[in-house]
Amino acid sequence: MSLFPELPQNMLHRSNEIKSPAVVYDAESLTHVVNHLRRRLGSVKKMKLYVSMKANRNVGLNAYMSKVVDGVDVSSYEEYQVATVAGYSRISATSPGIKIEHIHEMIENHVQFDFDNVEQLYAYSCQYNESRQPKDIGLRLNIPIESNGATTYLSKSRFGINVSQSDNQQALKEILKEFHYKVTSIHIHIGELNNFNTVKDTLNYLVDILSLFPDVQTLNLGGGLTRLFSNEEDLDKTFELIQSYTEQYLPKLKEVIFEPGMLVYVMAGYLKTSVLSVNNGVVNMDSSAWNLIEWTKGNVKIVYTSSNGEVEQQTIAGNTCYEKDIYFENTASNKLSLNDYIVLFPFGAYTVSMSKSLHGLPSPKEYLYINDEFTELSVGEGQVHA
């Protein structure tokens, strides 16, 4: 069973049924990826599969996902609000950018909040735990080892508490003692878990410092699984290593959380976009590459076109007045004319959730293709469709 779902040919052939521009998520592709992840991660016996909302925060889509994954990780108060409306039963959160009163609200509503830094923890404690009531808390840790890469952030990360620094460690110990806290959750996120050695180095560091936190019951290893899943040789031995380490060094551990975002969503999303005009070989579409695919442009390709014209070289451009708003420069495709449309893939992660609004252009409508029907997804908190 491959991680990569087959292109939903029936959906592509029926894409004329929805107005353009539109982003469509294929439900069958989503469940295919989730089932594959559960199978491959299954060697980690206490595994829980969350999804990272920063990859896609559409309320309706998250309502669907809340039924197929174990929980969700959020990085802002706004994402937390989406998570509650979408119906997730388990929510984790960490960020240095969340207001203290919102952290308090999350904790009061049983969110597993993992404090990003010592000052954040102290500010929360002074404001909301003056009575020094014993509490279980979570921490996000910085991993200060030199295995950094272009997409892996260990010692170079600006997030998490570096407990190897004596000042941080001492300040943290004092807060834990003063406020009667017990650390039961540890959270790390280092960008991409590129390979077996990156994971091994990270686990070795955790083993060295977890003696400071003998009561840990939850270990959240973050996401960043995309590159790891592209290397079959590393994949199984990496998860076997995680199982071995957690079993040996974390006797009180109840769960190991993975929270992929890109890996879950990216291959389930498609953009339908139509031709507005053609000028000197430049095809102007009704959507904007600049507004939608700043992070993912290098991976996007045409997987369907309504045109039966001969193949020729064309530049396919977005609908802003920015010169560099280009989907494809001099690309080979069926000749596109007014009212033709194309479907682009992959488009499920870090597209609409990161969209810009040059000229005030709205984001495309979003749909879930499920049971051979296109269901429009809400984006506001007041309505949830699944």
XYZ file of C-alpha atoms in Angstrom:
386
model
C 0.000 0.000 0.000
C 1.539 3.286 -1.119
C 1.263 6.513 0.833
C 0.356 8.273 -2.409
C -3.357 8.097 -3.259
C -4.445 7.660 -6.855
C -5.688 10.753 -8.655
C -9.497 10.871 -8.289
C -10.326 10.656 -11.982
C -14.085 10.814 -11.450
C -13.708 14.037 -9.475
C -11.456 15.553 -12.133
C -13.883 14.725 -14.940
C -16.761 16.241 -12.953
C -14.886 19.406 -11.997
C -16.970 21.340 -14.538
C -19.821 21.122 -11.996
C -18.303 23.706 -9.647
C -17.532 27.350 -10.255
C -13.964 28.548 -10.624
C -11.740 29.242 -8.799
C -12.219 26.431 -6.301
C -10.065 24.287 -4.052
C -11.340 20.717 -3.729
C -10.282 18.185 -1.094
C -10.817 14.529 -1.918
C -12.130 12.663 1.141
C -10.982 9.283 -0.138
C -7.415 10.587 -0.515
C -7.467 11.970 3.030
C -8.597 8.698 4.580
C -6.120 6.774 2.416
C -3.205 8.826 3.783
C -4.456 8.616 7.385
C -4.859 4.830 7.172
C -1.383 4.487 5.677
C 0.122 6.628 8.441
C -1.589 4.574 11.136
C -0.208 1.384 9.620
C 3.369 2.664 9.281
C 3.410 4.379 12.669
C 1.887 1.321 14.303
C 5.252 0.014 15.524
C 5.145 2.858 18.076
C 2.711 1.069 20.374
C 1.303 4.080 22.222
C 1.022 6.207 19.092
C -1.665 8.861 18.687
C -2.125 10.498 15.288
C -2.929 14.195 15.417
C -2.995 16.651 12.537
C -1.361 20.081 12.509
C -3.961 22.749 11.842
C -1.495 25.281 10.496
C -1.437 23.272 7.257
C -5.170 23.800 6.755
C -7.652 25.555 9.037
C -10.872 25.292 7.034
C -13.593 24.611 9.609
C -15.587 22.192 7.497
C -12.540 20.183 6.463
C -11.390 19.988 10.074
C -14.857 18.778 11.070
C -14.317 15.878 8.684
C -10.776 15.262 9.931
C -11.885 15.269 13.583
C -13.600 11.961 12.861
C -10.583 10.219 11.318
C -7.617 11.325 13.481
C -7.061 11.249 17.242
C -6.611 14.981 17.774
C -5.255 18.280 16.490
C -2.337 20.569 17.290
C -2.895 24.326 17.137
C -0.500 27.263 17.148
C -2.826 30.191 17.828
C -5.991 31.115 19.685
C -7.758 31.445 16.345
C -6.819 27.886 15.379
C -8.014 26.738 18.806
C -11.420 28.297 18.101
C -11.611 26.412 14.800
C -10.641 23.178 16.573
C -13.444 23.517 19.117
C -16.070 24.289 16.476
C -14.805 21.426 14.301
C -15.364 18.987 17.156
C -11.901 17.638 17.966
C -11.993 15.724 21.241
C -8.275 16.207 21.913
C -6.321 19.413 21.324
C -2.668 20.228 21.954
C -1.166 23.698 21.641
C 2.155 25.482 21.826
C 3.367 28.894 20.702
C 5.224 31.883 22.149
C 2.650 34.134 20.484
C -0.523 33.288 22.416
C -1.806 35.760 25.006
C -1.724 34.621 28.628
C -5.502 34.942 29.036
C -5.982 32.703 26.008
C -3.547 30.142 27.399
C -5.619 30.126 30.585
C -8.832 29.608 28.607
C -7.294 26.712 26.708
C -6.040 25.021 29.865
C -9.417 25.491 31.575
C -10.990 23.741 28.576
C -8.647 20.740 28.837
C -6.272 21.643 26.023
C -2.778 20.213 26.498
C -0.840 23.472 26.410
C 2.936 23.060 26.245
C 4.692 26.232 27.397
C 7.215 27.549 24.889
C 9.532 29.443 27.239
C 10.249 30.144 30.891
C 8.864 33.688 30.844
C 5.587 32.515 29.333
C 5.218 29.898 32.068
C 6.072 32.381 34.809
C 3.669 35.039 33.489
C 0.849 32.496 33.357
C 1.666 31.232 36.837
C 1.699 34.682 38.438
C -1.608 35.631 36.846
C -3.571 32.404 37.110
C -1.981 30.278 39.819
C -1.349 32.667 42.680
C -2.699 30.037 45.077
C 0.109 27.660 44.014
C -2.290 24.795 43.378
C -0.471 21.647 42.201
C -0.894 21.183 38.456
C 0.317 18.980 35.647
C 1.893 21.073 32.883
C 3.564 20.627 29.516
C 6.743 22.115 28.060
C 8.072 22.576 24.566
C 11.789 21.820 24.540
C 14.485 23.181 22.279
C 16.880 20.514 20.971
C 20.342 22.178 20.980
C 22.259 19.735 18.801
C 24.158 20.445 15.592
C 22.151 18.478 13.047
C 20.591 21.517 11.465
C 19.604 21.534 7.816
C 17.690 23.724 5.410
C 14.387 22.490 6.835
C 15.520 21.061 10.179
C 15.796 23.420 13.132
C 17.573 22.084 16.184
C 20.106 24.404 17.822
C 19.013 27.135 15.382
C 15.357 27.034 16.390
C 13.889 30.042 18.178
C 11.229 27.897 19.839
C 11.198 25.882 23.036
C 13.122 25.845 26.308
C 16.790 24.911 26.139
C 17.138 23.158 29.482
C 20.814 22.485 28.772
C 21.464 26.153 29.471
C 22.096 26.429 33.198
C 20.146 29.696 33.580
C 17.078 28.244 31.890
C 17.299 25.036 33.864
C 17.636 26.838 37.190
C 14.778 29.246 36.461
C 12.555 26.376 35.378
C 13.342 24.347 38.496
C 12.442 27.317 40.683
C 9.091 27.828 38.950
C 8.218 24.136 39.133
C 9.023 24.106 42.836
C 7.334 27.405 43.720
C 4.076 26.629 41.919
C 3.998 22.886 42.663
C 4.040 21.855 39.015
C 4.648 18.399 37.639
C 5.795 18.150 34.005
C 3.726 15.413 32.373
C 3.969 16.471 28.717
C 7.027 17.158 26.562
C 6.641 18.625 23.077
C 9.294 19.011 20.397
C 9.085 20.151 16.793
C 12.262 20.480 14.774
C 10.937 21.043 11.268
C 11.610 18.063 9.026
C 12.666 14.755 10.592
C 14.913 14.276 7.588
C 16.310 10.823 8.268
C 17.093 8.119 10.796
C 20.190 9.903 12.124
C 18.294 13.129 12.824
C 15.737 11.204 14.857
C 18.424 9.202 16.660
C 20.364 12.345 17.637
C 17.163 13.955 18.885
C 16.185 10.924 20.962
C 19.675 10.650 22.446
C 19.427 14.246 23.624
C 15.967 13.669 25.079
C 17.177 10.632 27.001
C 19.957 12.729 28.535
C 17.667 15.461 29.833
C 14.449 13.609 30.639
C 15.821 12.706 34.059
C 14.770 16.280 34.887
C 11.175 15.305 34.154
C 10.495 11.865 35.657
C 6.698 12.141 35.392
C 6.334 12.521 31.623
C 3.264 10.708 30.312
C 2.930 12.353 26.888
C 5.694 12.816 24.324
C 4.724 14.905 21.297
C 7.305 14.465 18.538
C 5.699 17.044 16.251
C 5.311 16.658 12.511
C 7.789 17.104 9.687
C 7.386 13.528 8.436
C 7.229 14.245 4.698
C 10.895 13.646 3.858
C 11.142 10.687 6.208
C 8.259 8.982 4.397
C 10.079 9.428 1.096
C 12.886 7.147 2.348
C 11.571 3.607 2.807
C 14.950 2.383 4.052
C 14.881 4.735 7.030
C 11.186 4.587 7.762
C 10.616 1.342 9.644
C 13.877 1.423 11.600
C 13.144 5.012 12.667
C 9.807 4.109 14.221
C 11.254 0.945 15.745
C 13.936 3.141 17.343
C 11.300 5.496 18.752
C 9.425 2.549 20.234
C 12.615 1.122 21.750
C 13.683 4.424 23.326
C 10.291 5.289 24.766
C 9.831 1.811 26.196
C 13.282 1.810 27.794
C 13.587 5.378 29.069
C 10.031 6.617 29.660
C 8.391 4.058 31.938
C 5.407 6.288 32.765
C 4.705 7.168 29.141
C 1.088 6.752 28.068
C 1.211 8.155 24.543
C 3.501 9.276 21.736
C 1.937 11.914 19.503
C 2.771 12.595 15.862
C 1.135 15.653 14.290
C 1.825 15.835 10.542
C 0.181 18.580 8.526
C 1.724 18.738 5.058
C 1.865 14.954 4.777
C -1.837 14.526 5.598
C -3.335 17.291 3.503
C -1.083 18.053 0.563
C -2.012 15.140 -1.714
C -5.749 15.519 -1.144
C -6.141 19.055 -2.510
C -6.763 20.378 -6.032
C -7.291 23.858 -7.505
C -9.686 24.429 -10.385
C -8.861 27.704 -12.126
C -10.208 29.109 -15.406
C -8.898 31.233 -18.272
C -9.928 34.901 -18.261
C -7.911 35.978 -21.296
C -4.889 35.160 -23.440
C -2.365 37.802 -24.481
C 0.791 37.112 -26.517
C 1.104 33.558 -25.234
C 0.346 34.502 -21.626
C -2.757 32.782 -20.245
C -4.391 34.842 -17.487
C -6.262 32.729 -14.937
C -8.965 33.661 -12.403
C -6.748 32.858 -9.400
C -3.369 34.051 -8.170
C -0.197 32.017 -7.790
C 1.245 34.883 -5.746
C -1.679 34.846 -3.340
C -1.989 31.067 -3.005
C 1.199 29.040 -3.497
C 4.136 30.991 -2.123
C 5.292 27.958 -0.083
C 4.355 25.179 -2.473
C 4.881 26.578 -5.983
C 7.775 24.283 -6.880
C 5.656 21.144 -6.449
C 2.444 22.181 -8.215
C 1.606 20.744 -11.646
C -1.318 20.513 -14.064
C -3.170 17.195 -13.725
C -6.266 17.956 -15.794
C -7.434 20.408 -18.448
C -10.767 20.933 -20.172
C -8.927 21.819 -23.395
C -8.499 19.362 -26.243
C -6.213 21.712 -28.156
C -2.778 20.831 -29.422
C 0.084 20.952 -26.954
C 2.080 24.169 -27.059
C 4.308 26.304 -24.860
C 2.402 28.830 -22.764
C 2.982 30.977 -19.708
C 0.168 30.559 -17.190
C -0.276 33.632 -15.007
C -2.324 34.702 -12.011
C -4.961 37.431 -11.865
C -3.042 40.175 -10.067
C -1.084 43.079 -11.513
C 2.162 41.754 -10.035
C 4.580 40.889 -12.849
C 5.812 37.772 -11.061
C 2.361 36.314 -10.415
C 3.130 33.265 -12.562
C 2.011 29.666 -12.122
C 4.178 28.265 -14.925
C 6.671 29.944 -17.258
C 6.720 28.544 -20.820
C 5.149 25.232 -19.893
C 3.836 22.620 -22.322
C 0.069 22.114 -22.090
C -3.011 21.792 -24.255
C -3.657 25.178 -25.862
C -5.805 27.162 -23.451
C -8.459 29.622 -24.603
C -11.151 31.746 -22.955
C -13.270 29.723 -20.468
C -11.018 26.662 -20.555
C -9.881 25.506 -17.142
C -7.083 23.518 -15.588
C -6.784 21.573 -12.336
C -3.590 21.938 -10.313
C -2.167 19.461 -7.793
C -1.043 19.151 -5.006
C -2.992 21.940 -3.368
C -4.166 20.698 0.039
C -1.633 22.165 2.487
C -0.247 25.647 3.147
C -2.245 27.187 0.285
C -5.533 28.776 1.390
C -4.363 28.745 5.025
C -1.431 30.967 4.008
C -3.122 32.952 1.263
C -2.428 36.629 0.708
C -5.006 39.156 -0.471
C -3.282 41.386 -3.019
C -5.921 43.712 -4.556
C -8.427 42.406 -1.996
C -8.932 39.241 -4.031
C -10.857 36.627 -2.028
C -9.608 33.099 -1.496
C -11.214 30.419 -3.680
C -14.258 28.605 -2.386
C -13.417 25.237 -0.835
C -15.185 21.919 -1.370
C -15.001 18.383 -0.019
C -15.497 15.698 -2.654
C -17.176 12.875 -0.768
C -19.511 10.087 -1.906
C -19.207 11.378 -5.485
C -20.561 14.797 -4.528
C -19.035 18.258 -4.141
C -19.937 19.689 -0.722
C -19.074 23.341 -0.151
C -17.067 23.827 3.031
C -17.622 26.700 5.416
C -14.707 28.880 6.447
C -16.386 30.708 9.355
C -16.834 29.492 12.901
C -20.616 29.598 12.782
C -21.132 26.797 10.269
C -19.561 23.374 10.070
C -20.223 20.875 7.302
C -18.780 17.386 7.206
